[in-house]
Short mmCIF file of C-alpha atoms in Angstrom, two decimals:
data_model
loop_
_atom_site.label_atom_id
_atom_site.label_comp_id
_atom_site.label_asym_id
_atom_site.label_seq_id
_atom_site.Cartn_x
_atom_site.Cartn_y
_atom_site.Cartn_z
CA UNK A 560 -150.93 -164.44 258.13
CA UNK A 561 -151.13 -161.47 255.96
CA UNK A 562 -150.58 -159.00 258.73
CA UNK A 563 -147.81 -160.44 260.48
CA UNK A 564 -145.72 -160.36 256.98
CA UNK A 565 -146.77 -156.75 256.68
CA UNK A 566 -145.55 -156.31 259.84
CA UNK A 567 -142.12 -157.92 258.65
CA UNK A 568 -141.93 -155.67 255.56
CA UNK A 569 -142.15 -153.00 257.68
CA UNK A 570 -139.26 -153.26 260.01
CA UNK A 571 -137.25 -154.27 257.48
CA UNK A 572 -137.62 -151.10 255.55
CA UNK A 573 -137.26 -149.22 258.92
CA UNK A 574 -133.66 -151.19 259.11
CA UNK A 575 -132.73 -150.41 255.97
CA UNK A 576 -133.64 -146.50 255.90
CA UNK A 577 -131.46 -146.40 259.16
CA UNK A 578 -128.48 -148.39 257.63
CA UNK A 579 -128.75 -145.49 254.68
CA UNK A 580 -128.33 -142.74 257.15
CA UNK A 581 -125.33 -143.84 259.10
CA UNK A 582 -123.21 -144.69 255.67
CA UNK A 583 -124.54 -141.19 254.65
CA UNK A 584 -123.39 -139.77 258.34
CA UNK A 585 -119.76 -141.98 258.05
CA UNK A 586 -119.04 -140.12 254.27
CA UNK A 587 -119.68 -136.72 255.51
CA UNK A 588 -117.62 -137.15 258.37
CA UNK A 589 -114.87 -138.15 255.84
CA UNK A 590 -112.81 -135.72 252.98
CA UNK A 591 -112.84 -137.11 250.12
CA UNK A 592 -109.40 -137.56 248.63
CA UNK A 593 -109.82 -135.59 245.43
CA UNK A 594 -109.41 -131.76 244.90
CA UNK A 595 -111.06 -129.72 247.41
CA UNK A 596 -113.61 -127.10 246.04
CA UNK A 597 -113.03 -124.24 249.01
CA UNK A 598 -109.64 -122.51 249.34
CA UNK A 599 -108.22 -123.16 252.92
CA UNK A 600 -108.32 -119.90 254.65
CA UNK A 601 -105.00 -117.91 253.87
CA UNK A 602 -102.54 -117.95 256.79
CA UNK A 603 -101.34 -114.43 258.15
CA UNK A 604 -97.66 -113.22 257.52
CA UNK A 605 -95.70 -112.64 260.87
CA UNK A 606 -94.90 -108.96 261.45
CA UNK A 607 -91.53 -108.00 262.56
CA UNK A 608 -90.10 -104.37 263.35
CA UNK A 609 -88.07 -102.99 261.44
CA UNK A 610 -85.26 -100.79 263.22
CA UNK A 611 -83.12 -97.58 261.91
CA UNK A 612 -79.71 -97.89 260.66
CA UNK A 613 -77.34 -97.00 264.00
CA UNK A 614 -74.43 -96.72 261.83
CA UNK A 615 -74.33 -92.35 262.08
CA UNK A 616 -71.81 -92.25 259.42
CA UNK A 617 -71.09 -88.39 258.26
CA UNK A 618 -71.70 -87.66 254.72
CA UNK A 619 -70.12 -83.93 254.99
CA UNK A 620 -66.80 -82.55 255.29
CA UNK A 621 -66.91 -79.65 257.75
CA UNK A 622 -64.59 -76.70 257.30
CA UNK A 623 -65.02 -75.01 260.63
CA UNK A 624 -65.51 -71.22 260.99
CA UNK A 625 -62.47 -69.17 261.14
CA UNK A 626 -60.69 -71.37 258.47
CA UNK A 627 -58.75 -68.76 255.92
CA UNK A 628 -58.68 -69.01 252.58
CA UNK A 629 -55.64 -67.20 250.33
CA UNK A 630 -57.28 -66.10 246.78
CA UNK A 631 -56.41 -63.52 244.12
CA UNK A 632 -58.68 -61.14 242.70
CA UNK A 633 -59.68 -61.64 239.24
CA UNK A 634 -61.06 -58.41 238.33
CA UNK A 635 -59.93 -55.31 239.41
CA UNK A 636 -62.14 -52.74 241.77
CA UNK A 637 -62.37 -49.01 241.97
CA UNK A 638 -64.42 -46.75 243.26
CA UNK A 639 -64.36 -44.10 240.51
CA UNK A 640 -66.42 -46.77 238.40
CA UNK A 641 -67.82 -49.23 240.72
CA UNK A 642 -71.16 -49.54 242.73
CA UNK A 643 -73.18 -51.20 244.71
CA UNK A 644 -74.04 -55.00 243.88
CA UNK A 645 -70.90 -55.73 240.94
CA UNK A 646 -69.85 -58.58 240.76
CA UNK A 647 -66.44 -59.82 242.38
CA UNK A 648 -64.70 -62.70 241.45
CA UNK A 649 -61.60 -64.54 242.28
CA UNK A 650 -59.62 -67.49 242.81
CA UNK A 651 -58.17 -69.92 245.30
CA UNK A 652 -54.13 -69.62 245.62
CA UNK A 653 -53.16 -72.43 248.22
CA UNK A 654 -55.06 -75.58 249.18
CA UNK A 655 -56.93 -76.57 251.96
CA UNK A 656 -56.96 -79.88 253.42
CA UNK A 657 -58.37 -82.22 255.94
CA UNK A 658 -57.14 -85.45 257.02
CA UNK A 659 -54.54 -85.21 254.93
CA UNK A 660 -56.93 -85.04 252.09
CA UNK A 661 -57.06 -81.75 249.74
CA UNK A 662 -60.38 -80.38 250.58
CA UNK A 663 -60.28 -77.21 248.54
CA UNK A 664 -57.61 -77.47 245.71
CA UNK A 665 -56.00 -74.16 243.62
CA UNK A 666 -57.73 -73.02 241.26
CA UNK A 667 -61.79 -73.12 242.62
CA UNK A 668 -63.31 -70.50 242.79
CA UNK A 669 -65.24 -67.65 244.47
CA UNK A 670 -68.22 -64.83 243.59
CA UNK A 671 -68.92 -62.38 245.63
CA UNK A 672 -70.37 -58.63 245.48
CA UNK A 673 -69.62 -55.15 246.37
CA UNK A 674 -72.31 -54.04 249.51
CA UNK A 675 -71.27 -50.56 248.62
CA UNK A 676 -69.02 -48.17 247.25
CA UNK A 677 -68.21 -44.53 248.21
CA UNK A 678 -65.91 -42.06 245.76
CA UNK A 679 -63.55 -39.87 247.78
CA UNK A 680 -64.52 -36.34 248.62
CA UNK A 681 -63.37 -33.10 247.05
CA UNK A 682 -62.71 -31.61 250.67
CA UNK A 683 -62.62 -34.67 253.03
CA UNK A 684 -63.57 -38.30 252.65
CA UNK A 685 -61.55 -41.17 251.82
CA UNK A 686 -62.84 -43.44 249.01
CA UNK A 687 -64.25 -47.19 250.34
CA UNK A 688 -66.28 -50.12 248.67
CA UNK A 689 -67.16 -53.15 250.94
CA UNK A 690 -66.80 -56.58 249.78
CA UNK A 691 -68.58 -60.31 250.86
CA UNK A 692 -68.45 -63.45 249.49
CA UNK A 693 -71.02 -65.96 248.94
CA UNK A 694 -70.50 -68.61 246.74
CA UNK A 695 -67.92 -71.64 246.13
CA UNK A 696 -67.26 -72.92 243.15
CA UNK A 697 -64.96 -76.53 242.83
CA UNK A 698 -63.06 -77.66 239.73
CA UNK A 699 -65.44 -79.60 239.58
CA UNK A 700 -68.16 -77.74 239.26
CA UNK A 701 -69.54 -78.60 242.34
CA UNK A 702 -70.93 -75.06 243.95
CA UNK A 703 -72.33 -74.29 247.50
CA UNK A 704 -73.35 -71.07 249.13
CA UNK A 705 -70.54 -69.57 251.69
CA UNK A 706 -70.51 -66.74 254.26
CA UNK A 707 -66.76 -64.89 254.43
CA UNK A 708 -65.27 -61.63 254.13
CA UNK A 709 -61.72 -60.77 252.93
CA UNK A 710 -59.69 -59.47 255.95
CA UNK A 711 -56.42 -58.45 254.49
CA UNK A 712 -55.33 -57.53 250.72
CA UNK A 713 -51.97 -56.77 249.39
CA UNK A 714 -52.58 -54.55 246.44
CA UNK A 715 -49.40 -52.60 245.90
CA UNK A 716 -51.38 -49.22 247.47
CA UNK A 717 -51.90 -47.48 250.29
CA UNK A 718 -55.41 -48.76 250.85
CA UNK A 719 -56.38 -50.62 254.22
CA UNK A 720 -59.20 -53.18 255.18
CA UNK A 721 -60.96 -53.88 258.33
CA UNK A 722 -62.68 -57.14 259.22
CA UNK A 723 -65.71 -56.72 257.90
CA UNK A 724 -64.61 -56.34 253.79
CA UNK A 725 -64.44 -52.57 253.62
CA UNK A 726 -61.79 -51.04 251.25
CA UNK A 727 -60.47 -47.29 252.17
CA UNK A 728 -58.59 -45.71 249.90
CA UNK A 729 -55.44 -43.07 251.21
CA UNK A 730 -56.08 -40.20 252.60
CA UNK A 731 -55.12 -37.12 250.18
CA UNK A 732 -54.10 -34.18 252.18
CA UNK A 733 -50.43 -34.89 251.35
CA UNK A 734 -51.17 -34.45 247.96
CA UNK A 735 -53.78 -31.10 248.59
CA UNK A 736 -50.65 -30.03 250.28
CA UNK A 737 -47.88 -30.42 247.32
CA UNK A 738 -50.47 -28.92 244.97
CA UNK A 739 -51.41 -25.55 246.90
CA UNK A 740 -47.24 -25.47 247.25
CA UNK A 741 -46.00 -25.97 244.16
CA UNK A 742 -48.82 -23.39 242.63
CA UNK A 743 -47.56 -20.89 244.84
CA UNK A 744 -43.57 -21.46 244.16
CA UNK A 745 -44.58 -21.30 240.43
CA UNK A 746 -46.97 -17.93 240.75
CA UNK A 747 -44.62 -15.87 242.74
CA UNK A 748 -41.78 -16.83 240.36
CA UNK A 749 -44.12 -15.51 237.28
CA UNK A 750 -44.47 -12.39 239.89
CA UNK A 751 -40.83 -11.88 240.57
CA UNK A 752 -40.25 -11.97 236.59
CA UNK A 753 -42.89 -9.44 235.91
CA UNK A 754 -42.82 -7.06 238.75
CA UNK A 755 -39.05 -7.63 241.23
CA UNK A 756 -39.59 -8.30 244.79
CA UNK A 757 -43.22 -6.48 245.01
CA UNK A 758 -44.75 -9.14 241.87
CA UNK A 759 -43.42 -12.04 243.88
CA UNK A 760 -45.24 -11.68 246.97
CA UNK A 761 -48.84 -11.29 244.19
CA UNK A 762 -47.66 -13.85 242.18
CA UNK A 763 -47.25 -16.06 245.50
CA UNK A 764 -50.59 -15.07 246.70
CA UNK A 765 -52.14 -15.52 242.97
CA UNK A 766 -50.49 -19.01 243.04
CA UNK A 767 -51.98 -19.83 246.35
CA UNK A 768 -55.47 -19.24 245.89
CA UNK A 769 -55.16 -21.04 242.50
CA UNK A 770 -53.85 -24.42 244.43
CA UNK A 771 -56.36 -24.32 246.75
CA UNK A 772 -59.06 -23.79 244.09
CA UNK A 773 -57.60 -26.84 242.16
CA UNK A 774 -58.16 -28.85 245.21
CA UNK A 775 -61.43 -28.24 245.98
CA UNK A 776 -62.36 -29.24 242.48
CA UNK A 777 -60.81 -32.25 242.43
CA UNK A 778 -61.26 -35.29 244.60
CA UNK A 779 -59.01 -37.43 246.60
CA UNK A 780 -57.46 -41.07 245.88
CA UNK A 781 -59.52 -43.17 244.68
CA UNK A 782 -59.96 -46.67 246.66
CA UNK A 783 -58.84 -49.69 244.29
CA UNK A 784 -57.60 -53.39 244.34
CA UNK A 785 -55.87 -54.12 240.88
CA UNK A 786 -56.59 -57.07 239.04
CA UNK A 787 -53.65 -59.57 240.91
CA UNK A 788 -54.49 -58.17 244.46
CA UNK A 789 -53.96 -61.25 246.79
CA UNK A 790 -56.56 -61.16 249.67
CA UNK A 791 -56.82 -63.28 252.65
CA UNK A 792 -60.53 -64.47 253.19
CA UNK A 793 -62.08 -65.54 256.75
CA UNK A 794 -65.16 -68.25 256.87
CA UNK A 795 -67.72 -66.63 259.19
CA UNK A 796 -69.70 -69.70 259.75
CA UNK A 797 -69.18 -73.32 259.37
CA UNK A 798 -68.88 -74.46 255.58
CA UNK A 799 -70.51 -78.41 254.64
CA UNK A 800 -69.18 -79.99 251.75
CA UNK A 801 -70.53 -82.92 250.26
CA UNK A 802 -68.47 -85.72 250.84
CA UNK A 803 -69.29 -87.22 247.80
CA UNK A 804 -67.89 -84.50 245.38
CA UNK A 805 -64.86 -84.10 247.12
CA UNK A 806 -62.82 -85.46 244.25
CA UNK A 807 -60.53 -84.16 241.90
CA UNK A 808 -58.69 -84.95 238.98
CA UNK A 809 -55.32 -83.69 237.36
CA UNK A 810 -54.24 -81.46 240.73
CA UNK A 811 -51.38 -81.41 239.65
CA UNK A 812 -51.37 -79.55 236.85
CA UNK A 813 -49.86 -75.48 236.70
CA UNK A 814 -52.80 -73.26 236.67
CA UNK A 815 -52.24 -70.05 234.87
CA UNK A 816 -50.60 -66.85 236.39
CA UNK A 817 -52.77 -63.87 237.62
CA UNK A 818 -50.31 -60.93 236.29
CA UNK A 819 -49.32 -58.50 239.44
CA UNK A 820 -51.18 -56.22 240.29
CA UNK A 821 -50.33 -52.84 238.39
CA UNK A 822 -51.08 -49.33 239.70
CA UNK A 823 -51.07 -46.88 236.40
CA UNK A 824 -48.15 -43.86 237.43
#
């Protein structure tokens, strides 16, 4: 009797160990509804490309090469004083525009610098500086670097320009020639005073050779462009502006007079 209700006991703790396990299995296999311990794993952002802007919209005016530019010289040049490397400045005289839009206005202004300068020489040799400009300067202050060359000046003078900036000066044989004459007039009349017929002729000769000593010690025309000179400048290359300091206030105002230029008698 006693083993048969051991028996019993037994399989009935058997049944209930194996009802334990499956509620155990059935709560695992269930979340619970309260707050979760472990972060879900973060979900990864969709890459897409990004493409360039295909709008190609110019920020820079252009001023093509070849455009001229009318200025007037603000200080005057000459070659008995000047040299290699001074400064030259001067300043715009007539607008430039673009699209009907004033580009460079009157009144801006340009630096350049002599390349070199040559004096005239006592026997031959004319007197010659060369100029180039290189820098651009807006009412606005807004400054960029240039390449030009002035290709024409009206000074009042005798003095020509090529294409490349160079200054000569006037030849001086004309003038070698009046001195040398009027020495000669003025020795043989000091001749013909002293001495009849015979002192002329010495006093001629006497004048003569004091002309031509005169002109060997003293040099030809100097090469100049007087303060007021208008010049006519080329663009070499190309010339960017910045589209965004292309404006301008007040231009309409009077900017002052450069005086003309004067040539001392």
């Amino acid at each position: 009797m006693s083993h048969r209700r051991s028996q019993f006991f037994s399989l009935a703790a058997i049944a209930t160990l194996s009802l334990a396990l499956v509620g155990v299995s059935n709560s695992n296999a269930q979340e619970p509804d309260g707050p979760q311990i472990v972060a879900p794993a973060p979900v990864r952002p969709v890459l897409k490309p990004v493409y360039a802007s295909q709008t190609g919209e110019s920020k820079f005016i252009t001023l093509p090469s070849g455009t001229r530019v009318a200025v007037v010289l603000e200080n005057g040049i000459s070659t008995r004083s000047a040299k290699a490397g001074d400064s030259v400045y001067l300043r715009t005289s007539f607008p430039i525009t673009q699209n009907n839009q004033i580009v460079v206005p009157i009144g801006s202004y340009l630096r350049g610098e002599l390349m070199d300068s040559k004096r005239p020489g006592r026997i031959k040799g004319k007197g010659e500086f060369r100029i180039r400009l290189d820098t651009l300067i807006l009412p606005n202050g807004y400054t960029v670097n240039m390449n030009a060359a002035p290709r024409s000046a009206d000074s009042g003078g005798k003095e020509t320009m090529d294409s490349e900036g160079k200054v000569t000066g006037p030849g001086g044989k004309g003038k070698d020639v009046e001195t040398i004459a009027t020495t000669t007039v003025t020795g043989a009349g000091i001749g013909a005073i002293a001495d009849g017929a015979k002192g002329a002729g010495i006093g001629a000769g006497i004048g003569a050779v004091g002309g031509l000593a005169a002109t060997l010690l003293t040099r030809g025309p100097e090469a100049e462009l007087p303060r007021g000179s208008t010049l006519d400048v080329v663009l070499e290359h190309d010339l960017q502006l910045d589209a965004g300091q292309i404006n301008y206030r007040d231009l309409g105002q009077a900017m002052p007079i450069t005086p003309q230029p004067y040539r001392p008698q």
